[in-house]
Amino acid sequence: MKKVTAGKDQLGDFAPQFAALNDDILFGEVWARENELAPRDRSIVTITALISGSNFEQLPFHLQKAKDNGVTKEEVIEIITQLAFYSGWPKAWSAFNLAKKVFED
């Protein structure tokens, strides 16, 4: 798995401890636990949590990661449609607009 350095790249000088936790713990240790949860499934859980919590700034990165981890456009469409009924219609609209950009061929 490619090392994620977004924390250090974006916040390394401003918040170095947070950046290290993001890159080394979350994307290093947690995402590496592939025997416990496959990267594809971890991506589905992550995009579901981000949409449900209205955390749309992080969603494009994680939609791309989901795509890289084998989640298809059709599956993302179904995930967002399912979430619309539990998390809210406006959140689904926001998520669809971001997903369209990631899954355009």
Short mmCIF file of C-alpha atoms in Angstrom, two decimals:
data_model
loop_
_atom_site.label_atom_id
_atom_site.label_comp_id
_atom_site.label_asym_id
_atom_site.label_seq_id
_atom_site.Cartn_x
_atom_site.Cartn_y
_atom_site.Cartn_z
CA MET A 1 0.00 0.00 0.00
CA LYS A 2 1.29 3.45 -0.93
CA LYS A 3 2.28 5.56 2.08
CA VAL A 4 -0.10 8.44 2.74
CA THR A 5 1.66 11.71 3.54
CA ALA A 6 -1.29 14.13 3.38
CA GLY A 7 -0.91 15.05 7.04
CA LYS A 8 2.75 15.95 6.76
CA ASP A 9 2.25 17.60 3.39
CA GLN A 10 -0.64 19.81 4.52
CA LEU A 11 -0.15 20.21 8.27
CA GLY A 12 3.40 19.08 9.03
CA ASP A 13 4.71 22.54 9.89
CA PHE A 14 1.51 23.78 11.55
CA ALA A 15 0.38 20.69 13.51
CA PRO A 16 3.18 18.10 13.34
CA GLN A 17 1.77 15.75 15.99
CA PHE A 18 -1.64 15.60 14.29
CA ALA A 19 0.08 15.07 10.93
CA ALA A 20 2.10 12.18 12.35
CA LEU A 21 -0.99 10.57 13.89
CA ASN A 22 -2.83 10.92 10.57
CA ASP A 23 -0.06 9.48 8.42
CA ASP A 24 1.61 6.98 10.73
CA ILE A 25 -1.23 5.68 12.89
CA LEU A 26 -4.46 6.09 10.90
CA PHE A 27 -3.08 5.49 7.41
CA GLY A 28 -0.08 3.49 8.56
CA GLU A 29 -1.16 1.11 11.28
CA VAL A 30 -4.96 1.10 11.08
CA TRP A 31 -5.31 0.88 7.30
CA ALA A 32 -2.61 -1.84 7.30
CA ARG A 33 -4.82 -4.19 9.35
CA GLU A 34 -5.92 -6.00 6.20
CA ASN A 35 -6.44 -9.37 7.92
CA GLU A 36 -9.06 -7.76 10.16
CA LEU A 37 -10.82 -5.71 7.45
CA ALA A 38 -9.98 -5.68 3.74
CA PRO A 39 -9.03 -2.29 2.25
CA ARG A 40 -12.14 -2.41 0.03
CA ASP A 41 -14.41 -2.89 3.05
CA ARG A 42 -12.50 -0.29 5.07
CA SER A 43 -13.08 2.17 2.22
CA ILE A 44 -16.81 1.45 2.22
CA VAL A 45 -17.00 2.01 5.98
CA THR A 46 -14.98 5.21 5.68
CA ILE A 47 -17.00 6.82 2.89
CA THR A 48 -20.20 5.83 4.70
CA ALA A 49 -19.00 7.51 7.90
CA LEU A 50 -17.83 10.63 6.06
CA ILE A 51 -21.14 11.04 4.23
CA SER A 52 -23.18 10.38 7.39
CA GLY A 53 -21.17 12.96 9.31
CA SER A 54 -21.25 15.57 6.51
CA ASN A 55 -17.46 15.46 6.26
CA PHE A 56 -17.40 16.26 2.56
CA GLU A 57 -13.96 17.91 2.47
CA GLN A 58 -12.32 14.51 3.02
CA LEU A 59 -14.73 12.61 0.78
CA PRO A 60 -13.02 13.07 -2.63
CA PHE A 61 -9.75 11.60 -1.30
CA HIS A 62 -11.58 8.64 0.22
CA LEU A 63 -13.77 8.08 -2.83
CA GLN A 64 -10.59 7.86 -4.90
CA LYS A 65 -9.06 5.51 -2.33
CA ALA A 66 -12.25 3.40 -2.48
CA LYS A 67 -11.99 3.31 -6.27
CA ASP A 68 -8.34 2.27 -6.00
CA ASN A 69 -9.40 -0.42 -3.51
CA GLY A 70 -11.86 -1.93 -5.98
CA VAL A 71 -15.14 -0.24 -5.04
CA THR A 72 -17.04 0.29 -8.28
CA LYS A 73 -19.04 3.29 -9.42
CA GLU A 74 -22.20 1.20 -9.23
CA GLU A 75 -21.44 0.23 -5.65
CA VAL A 76 -20.79 3.86 -4.64
CA ILE A 77 -24.09 4.87 -6.25
CA GLU A 78 -25.89 2.16 -4.27
CA ILE A 79 -24.10 3.12 -1.02
CA ILE A 80 -25.07 6.77 -1.40
CA THR A 81 -28.65 5.88 -2.36
CA GLN A 82 -28.96 3.64 0.72
CA LEU A 83 -27.49 6.36 2.95
CA ALA A 84 -29.93 8.96 1.62
CA PHE A 85 -32.72 7.30 3.59
CA TYR A 86 -30.72 7.07 6.83
CA SER A 87 -28.43 10.11 6.75
CA GLY A 88 -30.45 12.59 4.72
CA TRP A 89 -31.27 13.53 1.17
CA PRO A 90 -29.08 16.68 1.08
CA LYS A 91 -26.05 14.66 2.17
CA ALA A 92 -26.69 12.23 -0.67
CA TRP A 93 -26.86 15.08 -3.17
CA SER A 94 -23.55 16.45 -1.90
CA ALA A 95 -21.94 13.02 -1.99
CA PHE A 96 -23.21 12.28 -5.51
CA ASN A 97 -21.75 15.53 -6.83
CA LEU A 98 -18.33 14.58 -5.45
CA ALA A 99 -18.58 10.93 -6.52
CA LYS A 100 -19.42 11.94 -10.11
CA LYS A 101 -16.08 13.78 -10.34
CA VAL A 102 -14.09 10.82 -8.98
CA PHE A 103 -15.83 8.17 -11.10
CA GLU A 104 -15.98 10.05 -14.41
CA ASP A 105 -14.21 8.01 -17.06
#
